[in-house]
Amino acid sequence: MNHSLQDIAWHRSIGQLIDALDKPNFWTQLVRLLDQYLSFDSWVVVLYDGEQRPQVFGECPSADGSPDPLFQDYLMGLFLLDPFYIASREQARTGLYRLSEVAPEHFELTEYYQRYFRLNVVADEIQFNCQLEGERTLCLSLGSQQRFSSEQIALLSLIQPWVLSLLRQRLPYESEVPARPEPPAQHTDWRVRLEASLQQIKGAQLTARELDVGRWMLSGCSSKEIARKLEISAETVKVHKKHIYSKLGIKSQSELFSIFLQAQGNPEL
């Protein structure tokens, strides 16, 4: 059986990564290996656990080595609007996600996109998702200043079994992860946080359905998409939107986004 030198180098690198599973530099080694096969500009490894703040296991260093303030805002609450996070909650599957597959119809028109995504991730993103017990998802995300090509996606699809297996095998060595998933009853649901903030800011009384509509609006869903998700008519969605704006005394999604930031404890971006 003939093997190319590239094949041999790949298998050798995988062997080295297996040996490094319990080492502090594992994530850096994994990312450096991927960087030999495709170009990307940023990366991060996070654990989603219900609607709690994500745990960060590894991330690309900033130019000066200081924490990225935009990413800190993401961890504080913007992750709730992340199409990859939303997809992991809705579909709960292991595999490779592309931005074009999970982003809502109006994603590029959202305040989240304009004030976070295009500044921090820039143009495109792909994510390896490893689904775990207890509504947890371990994710490796790669961001790029250019759109990933079909050839690059095909390559990632080819190697995803190795990557996903390595993610799963690495998890027990992350000291911050409990041995067993803890019940999510001790954290505050995003609706509760948002409603509490709205009470303080505007004295508004939004219904649970209006809160749902508001969140899907902020994530970039069109009225038709929201209607499908909530199993209501598009006209009903429009009525809810009108009530949201009226109760909050606002006229734009930008103002709604500002209220959302305050609800998550974020300063204005």
PDB file of C-alpha atoms in Angstrom:
ATOM      1  CA  MET A   1       0.000   0.000   0.000  1.00  0.00           C
ATOM      2  CA  ASN A   2       1.414   3.366  -1.030  1.00  0.00           C
ATOM      3  CA  HIS A   3       1.214   6.392   1.253  1.00  0.00           C
ATOM      4  CA  SER A   4       2.214   9.938   0.403  1.00  0.00           C
ATOM      5  CA  LEU A   5       4.689  11.761   2.613  1.00  0.00           C
ATOM      6  CA  GLN A   6       1.850  14.129   3.579  1.00  0.00           C
ATOM      7  CA  ASP A   7      -0.246  11.188   4.809  1.00  0.00           C
ATOM      8  CA  ILE A   8       2.660   9.890   6.856  1.00  0.00           C
ATOM      9  CA  ALA A   9       3.284  13.353   8.346  1.00  0.00           C
ATOM     10  CA  TRP A  10      -0.387  13.657   9.297  1.00  0.00           C
ATOM     11  CA  HIS A  11      -0.503  10.310  11.097  1.00  0.00           C
ATOM     12  CA  ARG A  12       2.752  11.083  12.868  1.00  0.00           C
ATOM     13  CA  SER A  13       1.316  14.409  14.055  1.00  0.00           C
ATOM     14  CA  ILE A  14      -1.847  12.694  15.312  1.00  0.00           C
ATOM     15  CA  GLY A  15       0.308  10.306  17.303  1.00  0.00           C
ATOM     16  CA  GLN A  16       2.141  13.240  18.856  1.00  0.00           C
ATOM     17  CA  LEU A  17      -1.162  14.884  19.753  1.00  0.00           C
ATOM     18  CA  ILE A  18      -2.364  11.723  21.467  1.00  0.00           C
ATOM     19  CA  ASP A  19       0.826  11.744  23.531  1.00  0.00           C
ATOM     20  CA  ALA A  20       0.158  15.415  24.396  1.00  0.00           C
ATOM     21  CA  LEU A  21      -3.468  14.945  25.530  1.00  0.00           C
ATOM     22  CA  ASP A  22      -2.532  15.560  29.172  1.00  0.00           C
ATOM     23  CA  LYS A  23      -0.099  18.409  28.437  1.00  0.00           C
ATOM     24  CA  PRO A  24      -0.843  22.146  28.956  1.00  0.00           C
ATOM     25  CA  ASN A  25       0.069  22.971  25.343  1.00  0.00           C
ATOM     26  CA  PHE A  26      -2.300  20.434  23.758  1.00  0.00           C
ATOM     27  CA  TRP A  27      -4.645  23.018  22.203  1.00  0.00           C
ATOM     28  CA  THR A  28      -1.749  24.978  20.730  1.00  0.00           C
ATOM     29  CA  GLN A  29      -0.329  21.806  19.184  1.00  0.00           C
ATOM     30  CA  LEU A  30      -3.699  20.886  17.689  1.00  0.00           C
ATOM     31  CA  VAL A  31      -4.202  24.341  16.197  1.00  0.00           C
ATOM     32  CA  ARG A  32      -0.676  24.393  14.768  1.00  0.00           C
ATOM     33  CA  LEU A  33      -1.355  21.092  13.042  1.00  0.00           C
ATOM     34  CA  LEU A  34      -4.588  22.388  11.505  1.00  0.00           C
ATOM     35  CA  ASP A  35      -2.762  25.545  10.422  1.00  0.00           C
ATOM     36  CA  GLN A  36      -0.506  23.402   8.233  1.00  0.00           C
ATOM     37  CA  TYR A  37      -3.504  22.317   6.169  1.00  0.00           C
ATOM     38  CA  LEU A  38      -5.663  25.450   5.968  1.00  0.00           C
ATOM     39  CA  SER A  39      -5.355  29.137   6.747  1.00  0.00           C
ATOM     40  CA  PHE A  40      -7.309  30.815   9.571  1.00  0.00           C
ATOM     41  CA  ASP A  41      -6.792  33.921  11.691  1.00  0.00           C
ATOM     42  CA  SER A  42      -8.273  33.152  15.105  1.00  0.00           C
ATOM     43  CA  TRP A  43      -9.317  30.190  17.204  1.00  0.00           C
ATOM     44  CA  VAL A  44     -10.958  29.411  20.519  1.00  0.00           C
ATOM     45  CA  VAL A  45     -11.974  26.295  22.452  1.00  0.00           C
ATOM     46  CA  VAL A  46     -15.072  26.665  24.637  1.00  0.00           C
ATOM     47  CA  LEU A  47     -17.462  24.473  26.566  1.00  0.00           C
ATOM     48  CA  TYR A  48     -21.140  25.424  26.303  1.00  0.00           C
ATOM     49  CA  ASP A  49     -23.187  24.273  29.300  1.00  0.00           C
ATOM     50  CA  GLY A  50     -26.867  25.119  28.957  1.00  0.00           C
ATOM     51  CA  GLU A  51     -27.214  28.889  29.247  1.00  0.00           C
ATOM     52  CA  GLN A  52     -24.357  29.347  31.677  1.00  0.00           C
ATOM     53  CA  ARG A  53     -21.384  31.384  30.580  1.00  0.00           C
ATOM     54  CA  PRO A  54     -19.047  29.336  28.367  1.00  0.00           C
ATOM     55  CA  GLN A  55     -15.828  27.975  29.838  1.00  0.00           C
ATOM     56  CA  VAL A  56     -12.728  28.816  27.794  1.00  0.00           C
ATOM     57  CA  PHE A  57     -10.066  26.106  27.529  1.00  0.00           C
ATOM     58  CA  GLY A  58      -7.853  27.765  24.932  1.00  0.00           C
ATOM     59  CA  GLU A  59      -7.756  30.796  22.639  1.00  0.00           C
ATOM     60  CA  CYS A  60      -5.418  32.521  20.237  1.00  0.00           C
ATOM     61  CA  PRO A  61      -3.287  35.151  21.945  1.00  0.00           C
ATOM     62  CA  SER A  62      -3.850  38.822  21.203  1.00  0.00           C
ATOM     63  CA  ALA A  63      -1.088  40.926  19.672  1.00  0.00           C
ATOM     64  CA  ASP A  64      -0.018  42.298  23.068  1.00  0.00           C
ATOM     65  CA  GLY A  65      -0.993  39.257  25.126  1.00  0.00           C
ATOM     66  CA  SER A  66      -3.815  41.058  26.946  1.00  0.00           C
ATOM     67  CA  PRO A  67      -7.412  39.744  27.192  1.00  0.00           C
ATOM     68  CA  ASP A  68      -9.601  40.622  24.211  1.00  0.00           C
ATOM     69  CA  PRO A  69     -12.323  42.994  25.535  1.00  0.00           C
ATOM     70  CA  LEU A  70     -14.737  42.026  22.761  1.00  0.00           C
ATOM     71  CA  PHE A  71     -14.366  38.354  23.620  1.00  0.00           C
ATOM     72  CA  GLN A  72     -14.974  39.173  27.281  1.00  0.00           C
ATOM     73  CA  ASP A  73     -18.267  40.792  26.234  1.00  0.00           C
ATOM     74  CA  TYR A  74     -19.042  37.601  24.345  1.00  0.00           C
ATOM     75  CA  LEU A  75     -18.528  35.519  27.484  1.00  0.00           C
ATOM     76  CA  MET A  76     -20.638  37.924  29.559  1.00  0.00           C
ATOM     77  CA  GLY A  77     -23.740  37.316  27.462  1.00  0.00           C
ATOM     78  CA  LEU A  78     -23.299  37.959  23.747  1.00  0.00           C
ATOM     79  CA  PHE A  79     -22.816  34.228  23.265  1.00  0.00           C
ATOM     80  CA  LEU A  80     -26.605  33.923  23.615  1.00  0.00           C
ATOM     81  CA  LEU A  81     -26.881  35.554  20.159  1.00  0.00           C
ATOM     82  CA  ASP A  82     -24.100  33.476  18.564  1.00  0.00           C
ATOM     83  CA  PRO A  83     -25.540  31.350  15.725  1.00  0.00           C
ATOM     84  CA  PHE A  84     -23.119  28.553  16.602  1.00  0.00           C
ATOM     85  CA  TYR A  85     -24.230  28.553  20.231  1.00  0.00           C
ATOM     86  CA  ILE A  86     -27.895  28.634  19.180  1.00  0.00           C
ATOM     87  CA  ALA A  87     -27.317  25.750  16.743  1.00  0.00           C
ATOM     88  CA  SER A  88     -25.671  23.691  19.490  1.00  0.00           C
ATOM     89  CA  ARG A  89     -28.746  24.220  21.698  1.00  0.00           C
ATOM     90  CA  GLU A  90     -31.285  23.514  18.938  1.00  0.00           C
ATOM     91  CA  GLN A  91     -29.681  20.585  17.121  1.00  0.00           C
ATOM     92  CA  ALA A  92     -27.367  19.107  19.771  1.00  0.00           C
ATOM     93  CA  ARG A  93     -25.283  17.093  17.338  1.00  0.00           C
ATOM     94  CA  THR A  94     -21.639  16.218  16.968  1.00  0.00           C
ATOM     95  CA  GLY A  95     -20.012  17.378  13.749  1.00  0.00           C
ATOM     96  CA  LEU A  96     -18.667  20.255  11.703  1.00  0.00           C
ATOM     97  CA  TYR A  97     -20.714  23.471  11.538  1.00  0.00           C
ATOM     98  CA  ARG A  98     -20.337  26.219   8.932  1.00  0.00           C
ATOM     99  CA  LEU A  99     -21.474  29.804   9.492  1.00  0.00           C
ATOM    100  CA  SER A 100     -23.513  29.707   6.288  1.00  0.00           C
ATOM    101  CA  GLU A 101     -25.401  26.677   7.618  1.00  0.00           C
ATOM    102  CA  VAL A 102     -26.360  28.112  11.006  1.00  0.00           C
ATOM    103  CA  ALA A 103     -26.594  31.897  10.560  1.00  0.00           C
ATOM    104  CA  PRO A 104     -30.157  33.333  10.391  1.00  0.00           C
ATOM    105  CA  GLU A 105     -31.412  35.095   7.299  1.00  0.00           C
ATOM    106  CA  HIS A 106     -30.697  38.624   8.587  1.00  0.00           C
ATOM    107  CA  PHE A 107     -27.548  37.815  10.562  1.00  0.00           C
ATOM    108  CA  GLU A 108     -25.344  40.392   8.825  1.00  0.00           C
ATOM    109  CA  LEU A 109     -27.891  43.135   9.616  1.00  0.00           C
ATOM    110  CA  THR A 110     -27.841  42.519  13.369  1.00  0.00           C
ATOM    111  CA  GLU A 111     -26.119  44.679  15.952  1.00  0.00           C
ATOM    112  CA  TYR A 112     -24.352  41.508  17.122  1.00  0.00           C
ATOM    113  CA  TYR A 113     -22.789  41.112  13.684  1.00  0.00           C
ATOM    114  CA  GLN A 114     -21.956  44.798  13.218  1.00  0.00           C
ATOM    115  CA  ARG A 115     -20.585  45.458  16.709  1.00  0.00           C
ATOM    116  CA  TYR A 116     -18.990  42.118  17.546  1.00  0.00           C
ATOM    117  CA  PHE A 117     -18.706  39.443  14.856  1.00  0.00           C
ATOM    118  CA  ARG A 118     -17.255  41.469  11.976  1.00  0.00           C
ATOM    119  CA  LEU A 119     -14.762  43.118  14.350  1.00  0.00           C
ATOM    120  CA  ASN A 120     -13.670  40.005  16.239  1.00  0.00           C
ATOM    121  CA  VAL A 121     -14.184  37.122  13.812  1.00  0.00           C
ATOM    122  CA  VAL A 122     -14.123  39.302  10.673  1.00  0.00           C
ATOM    123  CA  ALA A 123     -15.575  37.261   7.774  1.00  0.00           C
ATOM    124  CA  ASP A 124     -16.159  33.546   8.275  1.00  0.00           C
ATOM    125  CA  GLU A 125     -16.172  30.885  10.970  1.00  0.00           C
ATOM    126  CA  ILE A 126     -16.322  27.119  11.220  1.00  0.00           C
ATOM    127  CA  GLN A 127     -16.788  25.053  14.346  1.00  0.00           C
ATOM    128  CA  PHE A 128     -16.156  21.480  15.438  1.00  0.00           C
ATOM    129  CA  ASN A 129     -18.865  20.483  17.927  1.00  0.00           C
ATOM    130  CA  CYS A 130     -18.486  17.529  20.271  1.00  0.00           C
ATOM    131  CA  GLN A 131     -21.818  16.852  22.001  1.00  0.00           C
ATOM    132  CA  LEU A 132     -21.534  15.698  25.628  1.00  0.00           C
ATOM    133  CA  GLU A 133     -23.881  14.674  28.420  1.00  0.00           C
ATOM    134  CA  GLY A 134     -25.930  17.213  30.336  1.00  0.00           C
ATOM    135  CA  GLU A 135     -26.566  19.706  27.509  1.00  0.00           C
ATOM    136  CA  ARG A 136     -22.844  20.365  27.196  1.00  0.00           C
ATOM    137  CA  THR A 137     -21.001  20.951  23.929  1.00  0.00           C
ATOM    138  CA  LEU A 138     -17.220  21.172  23.540  1.00  0.00           C
ATOM    139  CA  CYS A 139     -16.347  23.403  20.580  1.00  0.00           C
ATOM    140  CA  LEU A 140     -13.271  24.296  18.563  1.00  0.00           C
ATOM    141  CA  SER A 141     -13.936  27.401  16.445  1.00  0.00           C
ATOM    142  CA  LEU A 142     -11.750  28.738  13.645  1.00  0.00           C
ATOM    143  CA  GLY A 143     -12.239  32.297  12.391  1.00  0.00           C
ATOM    144  CA  SER A 144     -10.978  33.747   9.132  1.00  0.00           C
ATOM    145  CA  GLN A 145     -10.666  37.104   7.399  1.00  0.00           C
ATOM    146  CA  GLN A 146     -11.619  35.321   4.177  1.00  0.00           C
ATOM    147  CA  ARG A 147     -14.443  32.934   3.315  1.00  0.00           C
ATOM    148  CA  PHE A 148     -13.417  29.316   3.715  1.00  0.00           C
ATOM    149  CA  SER A 149     -13.299  27.633   0.320  1.00  0.00           C
ATOM    150  CA  SER A 150     -15.193  24.482  -0.605  1.00  0.00           C
ATOM    151  CA  GLU A 151     -11.844  22.666  -0.808  1.00  0.00           C
ATOM    152  CA  GLN A 152     -10.975  23.711   2.759  1.00  0.00           C
ATOM    153  CA  ILE A 153     -14.373  22.615   4.037  1.00  0.00           C
ATOM    154  CA  ALA A 154     -13.967  19.276   2.271  1.00  0.00           C
ATOM    155  CA  LEU A 155     -10.598  18.805   3.961  1.00  0.00           C
ATOM    156  CA  LEU A 156     -12.048  19.648   7.389  1.00  0.00           C
ATOM    157  CA  SER A 157     -14.885  17.219   6.782  1.00  0.00           C
ATOM    158  CA  LEU A 158     -12.323  14.539   5.968  1.00  0.00           C
ATOM    159  CA  ILE A 159     -10.304  15.057   9.162  1.00  0.00           C
ATOM    160  CA  GLN A 160     -13.205  15.817  11.515  1.00  0.00           C
ATOM    161  CA  PRO A 161     -13.296  12.259  13.004  1.00  0.00           C
ATOM    162  CA  TRP A 162      -9.733  12.735  14.256  1.00  0.00           C
ATOM    163  CA  VAL A 163     -10.391  16.255  15.561  1.00  0.00           C
ATOM    164  CA  LEU A 164     -13.631  15.344  17.330  1.00  0.00           C
ATOM    165  CA  SER A 165     -12.065  12.274  18.909  1.00  0.00           C
ATOM    166  CA  LEU A 166      -9.168  14.364  20.204  1.00  0.00           C
ATOM    167  CA  LEU A 167     -11.601  16.932  21.664  1.00  0.00           C
ATOM    168  CA  ARG A 168     -13.491  14.216  23.512  1.00  0.00           C
ATOM    169  CA  GLN A 169     -10.326  12.546  24.781  1.00  0.00           C
ATOM    170  CA  ARG A 170      -8.892  15.860  25.978  1.00  0.00           C
ATOM    171  CA  LEU A 171     -11.894  16.831  28.108  1.00  0.00           C
ATOM    172  CA  PRO A 172     -10.997  14.796  31.245  1.00  0.00           C
ATOM    173  CA  TYR A 173      -7.694  16.688  31.471  1.00  0.00           C
ATOM    174  CA  GLU A 174      -9.381  20.093  31.724  1.00  0.00           C
ATOM    175  CA  SER A 175      -9.239  20.798  35.461  1.00  0.00           C
ATOM    176  CA  GLU A 176     -12.197  23.206  35.436  1.00  0.00           C
ATOM    177  CA  VAL A 177     -14.635  20.573  34.175  1.00  0.00           C
ATOM    178  CA  PRO A 178     -16.539  18.598  36.842  1.00  0.00           C
ATOM    179  CA  ALA A 179     -16.345  14.817  36.590  1.00  0.00           C
ATOM    180  CA  ARG A 180     -20.120  14.643  36.163  1.00  0.00           C
ATOM    181  CA  PRO A 181     -22.445  17.223  34.605  1.00  0.00           C
ATOM    182  CA  GLU A 182     -24.062  19.315  37.303  1.00  0.00           C
ATOM    183  CA  PRO A 183     -27.780  20.062  37.073  1.00  0.00           C
ATOM    184  CA  PRO A 184     -28.382  23.486  35.493  1.00  0.00           C
ATOM    185  CA  ALA A 185     -30.879  24.552  38.153  1.00  0.00           C
ATOM    186  CA  GLN A 186     -28.498  26.921  39.953  1.00  0.00           C
ATOM    187  CA  HIS A 187     -27.978  29.390  37.133  1.00  0.00           C
ATOM    188  CA  THR A 188     -30.345  32.135  36.089  1.00  0.00           C
ATOM    189  CA  ASP A 189     -32.184  31.698  32.806  1.00  0.00           C
ATOM    190  CA  TRP A 190     -31.464  34.434  30.235  1.00  0.00           C
ATOM    191  CA  ARG A 191     -35.133  35.420  30.201  1.00  0.00           C
ATOM    192  CA  VAL A 192     -35.021  36.093  33.956  1.00  0.00           C
ATOM    193  CA  ARG A 193     -31.885  38.231  33.588  1.00  0.00           C
ATOM    194  CA  LEU A 194     -33.328  40.136  30.657  1.00  0.00           C
ATOM    195  CA  GLU A 195     -36.722  40.683  32.282  1.00  0.00           C
ATOM    196  CA  ALA A 196     -35.098  41.886  35.530  1.00  0.00           C
ATOM    197  CA  SER A 197     -33.020  44.374  33.581  1.00  0.00           C
ATOM    198  CA  LEU A 198     -36.022  45.590  31.596  1.00  0.00           C
ATOM    199  CA  GLN A 199     -37.933  46.168  34.815  1.00  0.00           C
ATOM    200  CA  GLN A 200     -35.132  48.404  36.098  1.00  0.00           C
ATOM    201  CA  ILE A 201     -34.482  50.193  32.833  1.00  0.00           C
ATOM    202  CA  LYS A 202     -37.963  50.757  31.452  1.00  0.00           C
ATOM    203  CA  GLY A 203     -40.415  49.380  33.976  1.00  0.00           C
ATOM    204  CA  ALA A 204     -41.795  47.227  31.161  1.00  0.00           C
ATOM    205  CA  GLN A 205     -43.731  44.006  31.539  1.00  0.00           C
ATOM    206  CA  LEU A 206     -42.842  41.817  28.576  1.00  0.00           C
ATOM    207  CA  THR A 207     -44.462  38.425  28.238  1.00  0.00           C
ATOM    208  CA  ALA A 208     -42.395  35.252  27.886  1.00  0.00           C
ATOM    209  CA  ARG A 209     -43.361  35.076  24.215  1.00  0.00           C
ATOM    210  CA  GLU A 210     -42.305  38.683  23.634  1.00  0.00           C
ATOM    211  CA  LEU A 211     -38.945  37.932  25.243  1.00  0.00           C
ATOM    212  CA  ASP A 212     -38.525  34.956  22.906  1.00  0.00           C
ATOM    213  CA  VAL A 213     -39.378  37.084  19.885  1.00  0.00           C
ATOM    214  CA  GLY A 214     -36.969  39.797  21.046  1.00  0.00           C
ATOM    215  CA  ARG A 215     -34.091  37.387  21.395  1.00  0.00           C
ATOM    216  CA  TRP A 216     -34.674  35.834  17.967  1.00  0.00           C
ATOM    217  CA  MET A 217     -34.862  39.343  16.492  1.00  0.00           C
ATOM    218  CA  LEU A 218     -31.476  40.183  17.986  1.00  0.00           C
ATOM    219  CA  SER A 219     -29.968  36.955  16.653  1.00  0.00           C
ATOM    220  CA  GLY A 220     -30.952  37.921  13.095  1.00  0.00           C
ATOM    221  CA  CYS A 221     -34.036  35.816  12.432  1.00  0.00           C
ATOM    222  CA  SER A 222     -36.607  37.143   9.996  1.00  0.00           C
ATOM    223  CA  SER A 223     -40.282  37.210  10.957  1.00  0.00           C
ATOM    224  CA  LYS A 224     -40.803  33.997   8.977  1.00  0.00           C
ATOM    225  CA  GLU A 225     -37.937  32.254  10.785  1.00  0.00           C
ATOM    226  CA  ILE A 226     -39.239  33.367  14.185  1.00  0.00           C
ATOM    227  CA  ALA A 227     -42.729  32.198  13.264  1.00  0.00           C
ATOM    228  CA  ARG A 228     -41.381  28.775  12.320  1.00  0.00           C
ATOM    229  CA  LYS A 229     -39.345  28.431  15.517  1.00  0.00           C
ATOM    230  CA  LEU A 230     -42.213  29.496  17.787  1.00  0.00           C
ATOM    231  CA  GLU A 231     -44.913  27.798  15.695  1.00  0.00           C
ATOM    232  CA  ILE A 232     -46.956  30.973  15.283  1.00  0.00           C
ATOM    233  CA  SER A 233     -47.861  33.085  12.255  1.00  0.00           C
ATOM    234  CA  ALA A 234     -45.571  35.752  10.817  1.00  0.00           C
ATOM    235  CA  GLU A 235     -48.327  38.301  11.459  1.00  0.00           C
ATOM    236  CA  THR A 236     -48.369  37.358  15.146  1.00  0.00           C
ATOM    237  CA  VAL A 237     -44.597  37.845  15.243  1.00  0.00           C
ATOM    238  CA  LYS A 238     -45.025  41.364  13.847  1.00  0.00           C
ATOM    239  CA  VAL A 239     -47.623  42.126  16.543  1.00  0.00           C
ATOM    240  CA  HIS A 240     -45.199  40.942  19.232  1.00  0.00           C
ATOM    241  CA  LYS A 241     -42.461  43.146  17.773  1.00  0.00           C
ATOM    242  CA  LYS A 242     -44.778  46.151  17.856  1.00  0.00           C
ATOM    243  CA  HIS A 243     -45.654  45.457  21.502  1.00  0.00           C
ATOM    244  CA  ILE A 244     -41.965  45.075  22.432  1.00  0.00           C
ATOM    245  CA  TYR A 245     -41.053  48.449  20.945  1.00  0.00           C
ATOM    246  CA  SER A 246     -44.089  50.126  22.455  1.00  0.00           C
ATOM    247  CA  LYS A 247     -43.563  48.745  25.967  1.00  0.00           C
ATOM    248  CA  LEU A 248     -39.862  49.643  25.953  1.00  0.00           C
ATOM    249  CA  GLY A 249     -40.353  53.041  24.375  1.00  0.00           C
ATOM    250  CA  ILE A 250     -37.819  52.317  21.644  1.00  0.00           C
ATOM    251  CA  LYS A 251     -37.838  52.594  17.862  1.00  0.00           C
ATOM    252  CA  SER A 252     -34.936  50.445  16.675  1.00  0.00           C
ATOM    253  CA  GLN A 253     -33.238  47.102  17.093  1.00  0.00           C
ATOM    254  CA  SER A 254     -30.085  49.011  18.040  1.00  0.00           C
ATOM    255  CA  GLU A 255     -31.865  50.320  21.153  1.00  0.00           C
ATOM    256  CA  LEU A 256     -33.124  46.804  21.933  1.00  0.00           C
ATOM    257  CA  PHE A 257     -29.554  45.512  21.620  1.00  0.00           C
ATOM    258  CA  SER A 258     -28.346  48.138  24.105  1.00  0.00           C
ATOM    259  CA  ILE A 259     -30.965  46.941  26.595  1.00  0.00           C
ATOM    260  CA  PHE A 260     -29.834  43.357  25.992  1.00  0.00           C
ATOM    261  CA  LEU A 261     -26.229  44.346  26.796  1.00  0.00           C
ATOM    262  CA  GLN A 262     -27.295  45.939  30.056  1.00  0.00           C
ATOM    263  CA  ALA A 263     -29.295  42.823  30.919  1.00  0.00           C
ATOM    264  CA  GLN A 264     -26.144  40.706  30.570  1.00  0.00           C
ATOM    265  CA  GLY A 265     -24.047  43.116  32.624  1.00  0.00           C
ATOM    266  CA  ASN A 266     -22.140  44.415  29.596  1.00  0.00           C
ATOM    267  CA  PRO A 267     -21.153  48.019  28.990  1.00  0.00           C
ATOM    268  CA  GLU A 268     -22.016  49.538  25.648  1.00  0.00           C
ATOM    269  CA  LEU A 269     -19.841  48.129  22.879  1.00  0.00           C
TER     270      LEU A 269
END
